[in-house]
Amino acid sequence: MLNVPPQAFPGPSSQQRAAAGGRGKVPLKPGRSLMDWIRLTKSGKDLTGLKGRLMEVTEDELAKHNKKEDCWICIRGFVYNVTPYMEYHPGGEDELMKAAGTDGTDLFDQVHRWVNYESMLKECLVGRMSAKPIAAPKEISTLSEEKKQLNGMVPEKKAQAASAKDLIPSYDWFQTDSLITIVIYTKQKGMNAELVIADCQDKRLRGEIIMDDHSYLVEVDLDHPVQEDMAVNIAEKVGKVEITLKKKDNIHWKMLGQPLESHNTFKKCTDRGLFYRKCKLVSKTEVTHDTKLFCLMLPKSTHLHVPKGRHVYLKQIIAGTEIVKPYTPVLPFLPLNFKEPSHHEGACIYLMIKIYSCGLFTQALDHLQIGDYISVSNPEGNFKKTQIQTSEDVFLLAAGTGFTPMVKLLDFALSEVSCLRTLKLIFFNKTEDDILWRNQLEELALKDKRFEVQFILSQPTKDWLGKQGKISSSLLSEFVKRSKKDSKVLICICGPTPFTEQGVQYLKDLGYSQEEIHAFTA
Ligand code: FAD
Ligand code: NAD
């Protein structure tokens, strides 16, 4: 069993109480932590008030339960009595009450669709909606209608379909004695490795193509077993993606396999559930007294490159409940040698994680042994590479582990943004010992004249000669300055929620526009 601290947490003064996952606003009362909730759900108490019965819920019935002391919410067609959960909700009762007596699916998806509510709220399940589920996932297109068997032929009907559909990808497949190749025609130029996510687990193949905020999915239960290896080739100019698998037995396949539920669909990314694969912990190295660099190896049959500025979710079962938390992949080290191609992230994902002494998830993470496995999701987030590509002055405001998204941005800006004139990292920490990769940052600043780093401590010792304080308007006006009157600026900010919110406000007060600021949040 994983080590779960017995005391109530987050601690009363902890920032995490006020902002679980970087979102919530309301401090939780003592004894109302996630772990306390898990304990309550395991206590055998009747949390729905229905004595174990499940019922069909009409819209009228749902609407009646719209008070704090009697609150039902529908998520994806299932109704939960969230009354007992009110005080445990990190976002506060008011947030939960916004969906009281109604379908909260959209609200839930906007705020934290990554939270495994099925597991968290399983003891609160009242039943299903009797009418068809409200706000069922909006499918833009299900292309797999008449495909009982995947023979790779695009039905004629589809070839004649409306022009919008002509932009939707299609797929085909072919085989040699030893290989199976699935070809996806994305009909879009500029495909790259970050836009293709492919996994083959046992006989299940899942190939996803990301196209702006939409995704095309090939998902098949293969006809025959394949080997663990997978190769992905991308013809960028013609937008063709090839996923090649090695047959286990050199026999002729009559078909590719059986289509799975989401096969051959084109949907908004937010309408797809998170997909996880198990990754092996291959190393765990100390970065500071409380922060470690975890190296997770992807399976050989996974193709996944986490784009800069995006995070993944890690999932662990803690005390019998699935817990999910977001983390932002970094590089194994800073870009101290620009001559090397930036290929750092191949088969491994590096995560720099602060271990909190009372942290539910990070304590369990810290107890993972080399060789253990942990589930890692597909990437999420809304940072777009184009935001930084044309910037002349880039400012990175990071607090604590809010440094993590800045690592790949630093690398990208210095190695690939040709118009870059200045890159400044303003790094807020409590003490000197908390500064992540201080030596590397200082070395980088010596190496590249465009890069400058400024450390600002909120709890320095007497010996600290550098800047002190927390984020403020005066600190920002001192450090964030355009190198030319009209230079194109990007300011990225990440850290504890109050830090990020205050920072954004100060920057706006200083005259920076919304487009010039990117705040990293959940
Ligand atoms: P919890 O059980 O939630 O908190 C328990 C205790 O931990 C608290 O009482 C408190 O003592 C302490 N604590 C937790 N968080 C804080 C805090 N922010 N400030 C002060 N005390 C705190 N974290 C990383 O380390 N690396 C990352 O790359 C990273 N990426 C993230 C990306 C996103 C998009 C978001 C929203 C968050 C990210 N986080 C990252 C934070 C991470 O998701 C967890 O919130 C964090 O690891 C704490 O989880 P926990 O379950 O251990 O702590
Ligand atoms: P910390 O508690 O060690 O604080 C670091 C610095 O942040 C402090 O020195 C101070 O300058 C500033 N700070 C802290 N609380 C503040 C407040 N209330 N108001 C103004 N400034 C404040 O930080 P940590 O424990 O490393 O936490 C890092 C935070 O960054 C976590 O909350 C984590 O969730 C968040 N994070 C978010 C993302 C993301 O959204 N993409 C990525 C990584 C980390």
Short mmCIF file of C-alpha atoms in Angstrom, two decimals, residues 103-393:
data_model
loop_
_atom_site.label_atom_id
_atom_site.label_comp_id
_atom_site.label_asym_id
_atom_site.label_seq_id
_atom_site.Cartn_x
_atom_site.Cartn_y
_atom_site.Cartn_z
CA ASP A 103 -26.33 19.12 -16.16
CA GLY A 104 -22.86 20.19 -15.04
CA THR A 105 -20.95 18.41 -17.83
CA ASP A 106 -19.82 21.53 -19.68
CA LEU A 107 -18.90 23.37 -16.49
CA PHE A 108 -16.99 20.33 -15.27
CA ASP A 109 -15.14 19.96 -18.58
CA GLN A 110 -14.18 23.62 -18.59
CA VAL A 111 -12.68 23.49 -15.14
CA HIS A 112 -11.21 20.02 -14.65
CA ARG A 113 -12.28 17.34 -17.03
CA TRP A 114 -9.14 15.43 -16.03
CA VAL A 115 -10.47 14.74 -12.56
CA ASN A 116 -11.70 11.18 -12.32
CA TYR A 117 -15.11 12.01 -10.90
CA GLU A 118 -16.39 8.47 -11.53
CA SER A 119 -13.92 7.19 -8.97
CA MET A 120 -14.10 10.18 -6.61
CA LEU A 121 -17.89 10.32 -6.54
CA LYS A 122 -18.73 6.65 -6.95
CA GLU A 123 -20.41 6.50 -3.52
CA CYS A 124 -22.55 9.53 -4.46
CA LEU A 125 -24.07 7.97 -7.58
CA VAL A 126 -27.84 8.36 -7.61
CA GLY A 127 -28.39 6.79 -11.04
CA ARG A 128 -28.77 7.59 -14.70
CA MET A 129 -30.81 10.32 -16.32
CA SER A 130 -33.94 8.71 -17.68
CA ALA A 131 -34.04 10.89 -20.76
CA LYS A 132 -31.12 10.74 -23.18
CA PRO A 133 -27.99 12.17 -21.57
CA ILE A 134 -27.85 15.92 -21.74
CA ALA A 135 -24.69 17.42 -23.23
CA ALA A 136 -23.44 14.09 -24.48
CA PRO A 137 -20.06 14.49 -26.16
CA LYS A 138 -20.50 16.63 -29.25
CA GLU A 139 -19.30 14.55 -32.11
CA ILE A 140 -18.49 16.56 -35.14
CA SER A 141 -18.27 13.49 -37.20
CA THR A 142 -18.47 9.77 -36.71
CA LEU A 143 -17.05 8.26 -39.79
CA SER A 144 -17.23 4.64 -38.86
CA GLU A 145 -20.96 4.14 -39.57
CA GLU A 146 -21.12 1.12 -41.75
CA LYS A 147 -17.68 -0.29 -41.05
CA LYS A 148 -18.13 -3.64 -39.43
CA GLN A 149 -14.78 -4.80 -40.73
CA LEU A 150 -11.88 -2.57 -41.53
CA ASN A 151 -10.84 -3.38 -45.03
CA GLY A 152 -9.20 -0.03 -45.52
CA MET A 153 -11.51 1.08 -48.32
CA VAL A 154 -13.04 4.51 -47.91
CA PRO A 155 -16.78 4.10 -48.58
CA GLU A 156 -17.91 5.79 -51.75
CA LYS A 157 -20.52 7.79 -49.85
CA LYS A 158 -17.73 9.45 -47.94
CA ALA A 159 -15.79 10.31 -51.06
CA GLN A 160 -18.78 12.33 -52.23
CA ALA A 161 -19.43 13.94 -48.87
CA ALA A 162 -19.82 17.67 -48.28
CA SER A 163 -16.80 19.95 -48.52
CA ALA A 164 -16.36 20.28 -44.73
CA LYS A 165 -15.86 16.54 -44.58
CA ASP A 166 -13.21 16.75 -47.28
CA LEU A 167 -11.01 18.41 -44.69
CA ILE A 168 -11.48 15.57 -42.25
CA PRO A 169 -8.66 13.01 -42.30
CA SER A 170 -9.13 9.52 -43.63
CA TYR A 171 -7.06 6.37 -43.33
CA ASP A 172 -6.03 3.31 -45.23
CA TRP A 173 -3.76 0.35 -44.50
CA PHE A 174 -1.54 -2.09 -46.30
CA GLN A 175 0.70 -5.01 -45.41
CA THR A 176 3.87 -6.80 -46.40
CA ASP A 177 4.92 -10.23 -45.14
CA SER A 178 6.18 -8.78 -41.89
CA LEU A 179 4.66 -5.30 -41.54
CA ILE A 180 1.30 -3.60 -41.17
CA THR A 181 1.20 0.07 -42.11
CA ILE A 182 -1.70 2.35 -41.31
CA VAL A 183 -1.67 5.51 -43.40
CA ILE A 184 -3.55 8.57 -42.20
CA TYR A 185 -4.17 11.30 -44.75
CA THR A 186 -4.54 14.40 -42.62
CA LYS A 187 -5.15 16.69 -45.61
CA GLN A 188 -3.17 19.32 -43.75
CA LYS A 189 0.35 20.60 -44.33
CA GLY A 190 2.80 21.14 -41.50
CA MET A 191 2.15 17.89 -39.66
CA ASN A 192 4.87 17.21 -37.11
CA ALA A 193 5.79 14.63 -34.50
CA GLU A 194 4.01 16.53 -31.71
CA LEU A 195 0.69 16.25 -33.53
CA VAL A 196 0.74 12.45 -33.69
CA ILE A 197 0.05 10.32 -30.63
CA ALA A 198 0.11 6.59 -31.21
CA ASP A 199 -0.11 3.66 -28.83
CA CYS A 200 -0.37 -0.04 -29.34
CA GLN A 201 -1.22 -1.94 -26.18
CA ASP A 202 -1.72 -5.69 -26.57
CA LYS A 203 -3.72 -5.79 -29.76
CA ARG A 204 -5.32 -2.36 -29.41
CA LEU A 205 -4.01 0.30 -31.73
CA ARG A 206 -4.82 3.95 -31.06
CA GLY A 207 -3.53 6.61 -33.45
CA GLU A 208 -4.55 10.20 -32.81
CA ILE A 209 -3.85 13.20 -35.02
CA ILE A 210 -4.17 16.63 -33.42
CA MET A 211 -5.45 19.34 -35.75
CA ASP A 212 -5.83 22.63 -33.89
CA ASP A 213 -8.51 21.98 -31.28
CA HIS A 214 -9.79 18.85 -33.02
CA SER A 215 -8.53 15.32 -33.13
CA TYR A 216 -8.89 12.45 -35.58
CA LEU A 217 -8.69 8.97 -34.15
CA VAL A 218 -7.99 5.53 -35.55
CA GLU A 219 -8.79 2.98 -32.85
CA VAL A 220 -8.80 -0.69 -33.68
CA ASP A 221 -8.63 -4.06 -32.02
CA LEU A 222 -6.07 -5.56 -34.40
CA ASP A 223 -6.83 -8.80 -36.16
CA HIS A 224 -3.56 -10.43 -35.10
CA PRO A 225 -0.87 -9.76 -32.49
CA VAL A 226 2.02 -7.42 -33.30
CA GLN A 227 5.45 -6.91 -31.78
CA GLU A 228 6.16 -4.17 -29.26
CA ASP A 229 7.98 -1.89 -31.72
CA MET A 230 6.20 0.86 -33.57
CA ALA A 231 7.49 3.36 -36.12
CA VAL A 232 5.82 6.63 -37.02
CA ASN A 233 6.76 8.43 -40.23
CA ILE A 234 5.42 11.82 -41.12
CA ALA A 235 5.48 13.32 -44.59
CA GLU A 236 5.10 16.93 -43.46
CA LYS A 237 4.54 18.49 -46.85
CA VAL A 238 1.67 16.23 -47.83
CA GLY A 239 0.30 15.70 -44.35
CA LYS A 240 0.61 11.92 -44.50
CA VAL A 241 1.24 9.94 -41.31
CA GLU A 242 2.32 6.30 -41.41
CA ILE A 243 2.16 4.07 -38.36
CA THR A 244 4.09 0.86 -38.96
CA LEU A 245 3.73 -2.22 -36.80
CA LYS A 246 5.66 -5.49 -36.98
CA LYS A 247 3.56 -8.63 -37.28
CA LYS A 248 4.24 -11.25 -34.65
CA ASP A 249 3.57 -14.02 -37.15
CA ASN A 250 4.25 -13.56 -40.84
CA ILE A 251 0.76 -14.41 -41.95
CA HIS A 252 -1.55 -12.56 -44.32
CA TRP A 253 -4.15 -10.42 -42.52
CA LYS A 254 -7.60 -10.44 -44.08
CA MET A 255 -8.54 -7.22 -42.35
CA LEU A 256 -6.97 -4.67 -40.04
CA GLY A 257 -9.24 -5.58 -37.14
CA GLN A 258 -12.43 -4.60 -35.35
CA PRO A 259 -13.21 -0.91 -34.95
CA LEU A 260 -13.41 0.34 -31.38
CA GLU A 261 -15.97 2.85 -30.15
CA SER A 262 -14.18 6.05 -31.20
CA HIS A 263 -12.61 4.65 -34.34
CA ASN A 264 -12.49 6.95 -37.35
CA THR A 265 -13.99 9.93 -35.56
CA PHE A 266 -13.10 13.60 -35.76
CA LYS A 267 -13.99 15.49 -32.59
CA LYS A 268 -13.04 18.44 -30.45
CA CYS A 269 -10.05 17.42 -28.32
CA THR A 270 -11.97 18.38 -25.20
CA ASP A 271 -14.66 15.83 -26.09
CA ARG A 272 -12.21 12.94 -25.94
CA GLY A 273 -11.43 11.27 -22.63
CA LEU A 274 -7.85 11.33 -21.45
CA PHE A 275 -5.84 8.36 -22.66
CA TYR A 276 -3.14 6.90 -20.42
CA ARG A 277 -0.25 4.53 -20.98
CA LYS A 278 1.94 2.97 -18.28
CA CYS A 279 5.48 4.37 -18.16
CA LYS A 280 8.43 2.93 -16.28
CA LEU A 281 10.30 5.02 -13.74
CA VAL A 282 13.92 4.74 -14.89
CA SER A 283 15.59 7.34 -12.71
CA LYS A 284 14.89 9.77 -9.90
CA THR A 285 17.54 12.41 -9.22
CA GLU A 286 17.70 15.20 -6.69
CA VAL A 287 17.37 18.74 -7.98
CA THR A 288 17.06 20.48 -4.59
CA HIS A 289 16.33 19.43 -1.01
CA ASP A 290 12.66 18.79 -1.88
CA THR A 291 12.49 18.56 -5.67
CA LYS A 292 13.36 15.60 -7.88
CA LEU A 293 13.72 14.94 -11.58
CA PHE A 294 11.73 11.85 -12.52
CA CYS A 295 12.56 10.14 -15.80
CA LEU A 296 9.68 8.05 -17.13
CA MET A 297 10.23 5.76 -20.08
CA LEU A 298 7.45 5.47 -22.61
CA PRO A 299 6.60 1.99 -23.90
CA LYS A 300 8.30 1.07 -27.18
CA SER A 301 4.89 0.96 -28.77
CA THR A 302 4.07 4.58 -27.92
CA HIS A 303 4.78 7.66 -29.97
CA LEU A 304 4.32 10.76 -27.82
CA HIS A 305 6.12 14.12 -27.83
CA VAL A 306 4.75 16.57 -25.29
CA PRO A 307 4.67 20.03 -26.94
CA LYS A 308 6.28 22.97 -25.17
CA GLY A 309 4.00 24.68 -22.71
CA ARG A 310 1.77 21.63 -22.30
CA HIS A 311 1.34 19.36 -19.30
CA VAL A 312 0.41 15.72 -18.79
CA TYR A 313 -1.58 14.05 -16.03
CA LEU A 314 -0.16 11.34 -13.83
CA LYS A 315 -2.57 8.83 -12.36
CA GLN A 316 -2.07 6.65 -9.30
CA ILE A 317 -4.39 4.59 -7.16
CA ILE A 318 -4.03 5.95 -3.63
CA ALA A 319 -5.94 4.23 -0.84
CA GLY A 320 -8.12 2.57 -3.47
CA THR A 321 -9.08 5.77 -5.27
CA GLU A 322 -7.75 6.96 -8.60
CA ILE A 323 -5.99 10.28 -8.12
CA VAL A 324 -4.87 12.41 -11.04
CA LYS A 325 -2.51 15.44 -10.93
CA PRO A 326 -0.99 17.58 -13.69
CA TYR A 327 2.78 17.93 -14.26
CA THR A 328 4.71 19.80 -16.94
CA PRO A 329 7.50 17.87 -18.69
CA VAL A 330 10.92 19.52 -18.76
CA LEU A 331 14.17 18.68 -20.56
CA PRO A 332 16.77 16.57 -18.75
CA PHE A 333 19.02 19.65 -18.66
CA LEU A 334 19.12 23.20 -19.98
CA PRO A 335 20.24 23.91 -23.54
CA LEU A 336 23.87 24.61 -22.85
CA ASN A 337 25.04 23.41 -26.24
CA PHE A 338 22.94 24.80 -29.07
CA LYS A 339 24.82 22.91 -31.77
CA GLU A 340 23.07 19.73 -30.75
CA PRO A 341 19.67 19.26 -32.31
CA SER A 342 16.87 19.57 -29.78
CA HIS A 343 15.95 15.91 -29.69
CA HIS A 344 16.10 15.65 -25.90
CA GLU A 345 12.71 14.12 -25.55
CA GLY A 346 12.51 10.85 -27.35
CA ALA A 347 11.41 7.84 -25.48
CA CYS A 348 11.49 9.49 -22.06
CA ILE A 349 9.46 12.12 -20.27
CA TYR A 350 11.26 14.17 -17.62
CA LEU A 351 9.26 15.66 -14.77
CA MET A 352 10.62 18.01 -12.13
CA ILE A 353 8.43 17.48 -9.10
CA LYS A 354 8.45 19.08 -5.67
CA ILE A 355 7.69 16.55 -2.94
CA TYR A 356 5.45 18.10 -0.27
CA SER A 357 5.81 16.56 3.16
CA CYS A 358 2.00 16.34 3.47
CA GLY A 359 1.30 15.97 -0.24
CA LEU A 360 -1.10 13.17 -1.11
CA PHE A 361 0.18 12.56 -4.62
CA THR A 362 3.83 13.60 -4.34
CA GLN A 363 4.40 11.41 -1.26
CA ALA A 364 3.10 8.42 -3.22
CA LEU A 365 5.28 9.43 -6.18
CA ASP A 366 8.32 9.69 -3.96
CA HIS A 367 7.71 6.13 -2.81
CA LEU A 368 7.83 4.75 -6.35
CA GLN A 369 10.85 2.53 -6.90
CA ILE A 370 12.98 2.46 -10.03
CA GLY A 371 11.27 -0.03 -12.34
CA ASP A 372 7.76 0.77 -11.05
CA TYR A 373 5.10 1.91 -13.50
CA ILE A 374 2.86 4.97 -13.47
CA SER A 375 0.10 6.07 -15.88
CA VAL A 376 0.84 9.13 -18.00
CA SER A 377 -1.84 10.90 -20.06
CA ASN A 378 -1.83 12.62 -23.42
CA PRO A 379 -0.73 16.26 -23.32
CA GLU A 380 -3.15 19.05 -22.48
CA GLY A 381 -2.93 22.82 -22.28
CA ASN A 382 -3.47 25.85 -24.43
CA PHE A 383 0.00 27.29 -25.06
CA LYS A 384 0.69 27.64 -28.78
CA LYS A 385 4.20 27.64 -30.24
CA THR A 386 3.22 30.51 -32.54
CA GLN A 387 2.92 32.76 -29.47
CA ILE A 388 6.68 32.72 -29.00
CA GLN A 389 7.88 32.20 -32.58
CA THR A 390 7.69 35.86 -33.56
CA SER A 391 8.62 37.42 -30.21
CA GLU A 392 11.61 39.74 -29.89
CA ASP A 393 11.53 40.14 -26.10
#
